[in-house]
Amino acid sequence: MTRALLITNPAAARTAARAVRAVVETLRGGGWSVEVRATTRSGDARRFAEDARQGGFDVVVCYGGDGTAMQVAAGLLGSDIPLGIVPGGTGNLLAGNLRLPRSPVAAARAMLAGRTMALDVGAVERADGVHYFAVACGTGFDAELMARTAPADKRRWKMGAYVVRAISLLPTLTSVPHRVTVDGRAHEVSAAMVLVANCGEIVPPWLRLHADVVPDDGWLDVMAVRADGVLDSVGALWEVLRASARGAGGADPRVWFARGRCLKVEVLEGAPRPVQLDGESAGETPFETQVLPGVLRVLADPAALRRAPMVARQPA
């Protein structure tokens, strides 16, 4: 019998007690033995996952948002214990990239039928230790958006809270000089946002970087977007969408792409800018990240992933 630990985050938007019971009943109906632990303070999810490695569990299931999922993942990295994900937060970006159902019960059923896949993660060392991301990290507009969207608004309006806040921030958007070092080679770019991606879709399934950005290829992809004000931002977003459809960067100087295994991002002028890791605030620039290939095992259905053929693109 598969022994599973279900870690829930009661503070996440959709982890109501009734939904947790439904997930437990579904997993038990599939023949699993399930124990439940709920987080009450920061660090609990990672600690519970680390305890599970010593407790004889076969699977650790996370029911919460991207922040909780990555805390659980951090406790499982390098182990043979797979992570099962029940989306329960606002963005649910990792679940979206893995094409997991949004319904808790449907996600639990998919987990029972899923296969173990090995994913890469990005590692970022901060003042309080090493942090990890599975989808993306970045600085500038995206990090400012995450920092300024109130938890109460996310619980009430879900993704709508981010949309409203993004619209309010566009008029103040400005680009500043950055140095982005990719595998030892420095590039200077003017950008309002620098995003380092492990997964291809930053708003699943609507906005993706490139068809060849996948979370198990051993690479990190970086995108710098230059935009100042509303109109320039709309034009830059259009170019990102066009580049996504083409599968490679175009000639528009507002959007710059590169690929590597170790990246460092620095702001060259002005005050340091905020940094986010999978939607969670993580201090300020500069930051440095490297890819850790295949260290996270997750339960997913590979057949459900719409993975286009790899497009040959040389590292920067």
Short mmCIF file of N, CA and C in Angstrom, two decimals, residues 5 7 45-46 48-54 57-62 69-84 132 295-298:
data_model
loop_
_atom_site.label_atom_id
_atom_site.label_comp_id
_atom_site.label_asym_id
_atom_site.label_seq_id
_atom_site.Cartn_x
_atom_site.Cartn_y
_atom_site.Cartn_z
N LEU A 5 1.90 11.31 2.74
CA LEU A 5 1.73 12.41 3.67
C LEU A 5 1.15 13.59 2.90
N ILE A 7 0.37 17.43 2.97
CA ILE A 7 0.70 18.68 3.65
C ILE A 7 -0.21 19.77 3.10
N ALA A 45 6.15 23.57 6.03
CA ALA A 45 6.00 22.66 4.89
C ALA A 45 7.31 21.97 4.56
N ARG A 46 8.39 22.72 4.57
CA ARG A 46 9.69 22.11 4.28
C ARG A 46 10.09 21.13 5.38
N PHE A 48 8.07 19.43 7.40
CA PHE A 48 7.24 18.23 7.30
C PHE A 48 7.75 17.30 6.20
N ALA A 49 8.15 17.90 5.06
CA ALA A 49 8.66 17.07 3.95
C ALA A 49 9.97 16.40 4.33
N GLU A 50 10.84 17.11 5.03
CA GLU A 50 12.10 16.52 5.48
C GLU A 50 11.83 15.38 6.45
N ASP A 51 10.84 15.56 7.34
CA ASP A 51 10.48 14.49 8.28
C ASP A 51 9.97 13.26 7.53
N ALA A 52 9.24 13.50 6.42
CA ALA A 52 8.68 12.39 5.66
C ALA A 52 9.77 11.49 5.07
N ARG A 53 10.93 12.07 4.79
CA ARG A 53 12.03 11.28 4.25
C ARG A 53 12.51 10.24 5.25
N GLN A 54 12.36 10.56 6.52
CA GLN A 54 12.77 9.62 7.57
C GLN A 54 11.60 8.79 8.08
N PHE A 57 7.50 7.36 4.24
CA PHE A 57 6.44 7.70 3.30
C PHE A 57 6.89 7.43 1.86
N ASP A 58 5.94 7.04 1.03
CA ASP A 58 6.22 6.77 -0.38
C ASP A 58 5.98 7.98 -1.25
N VAL A 59 5.03 8.84 -0.84
CA VAL A 59 4.66 10.03 -1.60
C VAL A 59 4.39 11.16 -0.61
N VAL A 60 4.75 12.39 -0.99
CA VAL A 60 4.35 13.56 -0.23
C VAL A 60 3.48 14.42 -1.13
N VAL A 61 2.28 14.72 -0.66
CA VAL A 61 1.30 15.49 -1.43
C VAL A 61 1.20 16.89 -0.84
N CYS A 62 1.24 17.89 -1.70
CA CYS A 62 1.11 19.27 -1.27
C CYS A 62 -0.24 19.81 -1.74
N ALA A 69 4.18 24.62 -2.40
CA ALA A 69 4.70 23.51 -3.20
C ALA A 69 6.22 23.51 -3.23
N MET A 70 6.83 24.70 -3.35
CA MET A 70 8.29 24.75 -3.40
C MET A 70 8.92 24.53 -2.04
N GLN A 71 8.24 24.87 -0.96
CA GLN A 71 8.73 24.54 0.36
C GLN A 71 8.76 23.02 0.56
N VAL A 72 7.69 22.37 0.12
CA VAL A 72 7.65 20.91 0.21
C VAL A 72 8.72 20.31 -0.69
N ALA A 73 8.82 20.83 -1.91
CA ALA A 73 9.83 20.32 -2.85
C ALA A 73 11.23 20.45 -2.28
N ALA A 74 11.51 21.58 -1.61
CA ALA A 74 12.84 21.80 -1.05
C ALA A 74 13.20 20.71 -0.04
N GLY A 75 12.20 20.22 0.67
CA GLY A 75 12.45 19.15 1.63
C GLY A 75 12.63 17.79 1.01
N LEU A 76 12.27 17.67 -0.29
CA LEU A 76 12.35 16.37 -0.97
C LEU A 76 13.47 16.28 -1.99
N LEU A 77 14.14 17.39 -2.28
CA LEU A 77 15.13 17.40 -3.36
C LEU A 77 16.18 16.32 -3.18
N GLY A 78 16.45 15.61 -4.28
CA GLY A 78 17.48 14.58 -4.25
C GLY A 78 17.02 13.25 -3.69
N SER A 79 15.78 13.16 -3.22
CA SER A 79 15.27 11.90 -2.69
C SER A 79 14.50 11.15 -3.76
N ASP A 80 14.11 9.93 -3.46
CA ASP A 80 13.29 9.14 -4.39
C ASP A 80 11.81 9.33 -4.14
N ILE A 81 11.44 10.19 -3.18
CA ILE A 81 10.03 10.40 -2.85
C ILE A 81 9.43 11.42 -3.81
N PRO A 82 8.42 11.05 -4.58
CA PRO A 82 7.82 12.01 -5.51
C PRO A 82 6.86 12.97 -4.81
N LEU A 83 6.71 14.13 -5.42
CA LEU A 83 5.80 15.17 -4.95
C LEU A 83 4.51 15.10 -5.76
N GLY A 84 3.40 15.00 -5.07
CA GLY A 84 2.09 15.11 -5.70
C GLY A 84 1.52 16.49 -5.41
N TYR A 132 14.72 27.73 -3.63
CA TYR A 132 14.57 27.02 -4.90
C TYR A 132 13.34 27.51 -5.65
N VAL A 295 16.52 16.95 -10.01
CA VAL A 295 16.58 16.67 -8.57
C VAL A 295 15.20 16.57 -7.91
N LEU A 296 14.14 16.97 -8.64
CA LEU A 296 12.80 16.94 -8.07
C LEU A 296 11.95 15.93 -8.83
N ARG A 297 11.40 14.99 -8.10
CA ARG A 297 10.51 13.99 -8.68
C ARG A 297 9.06 14.40 -8.41
N VAL A 298 8.24 14.41 -9.46
CA VAL A 298 6.84 14.80 -9.32
C VAL A 298 5.95 13.75 -9.98
#
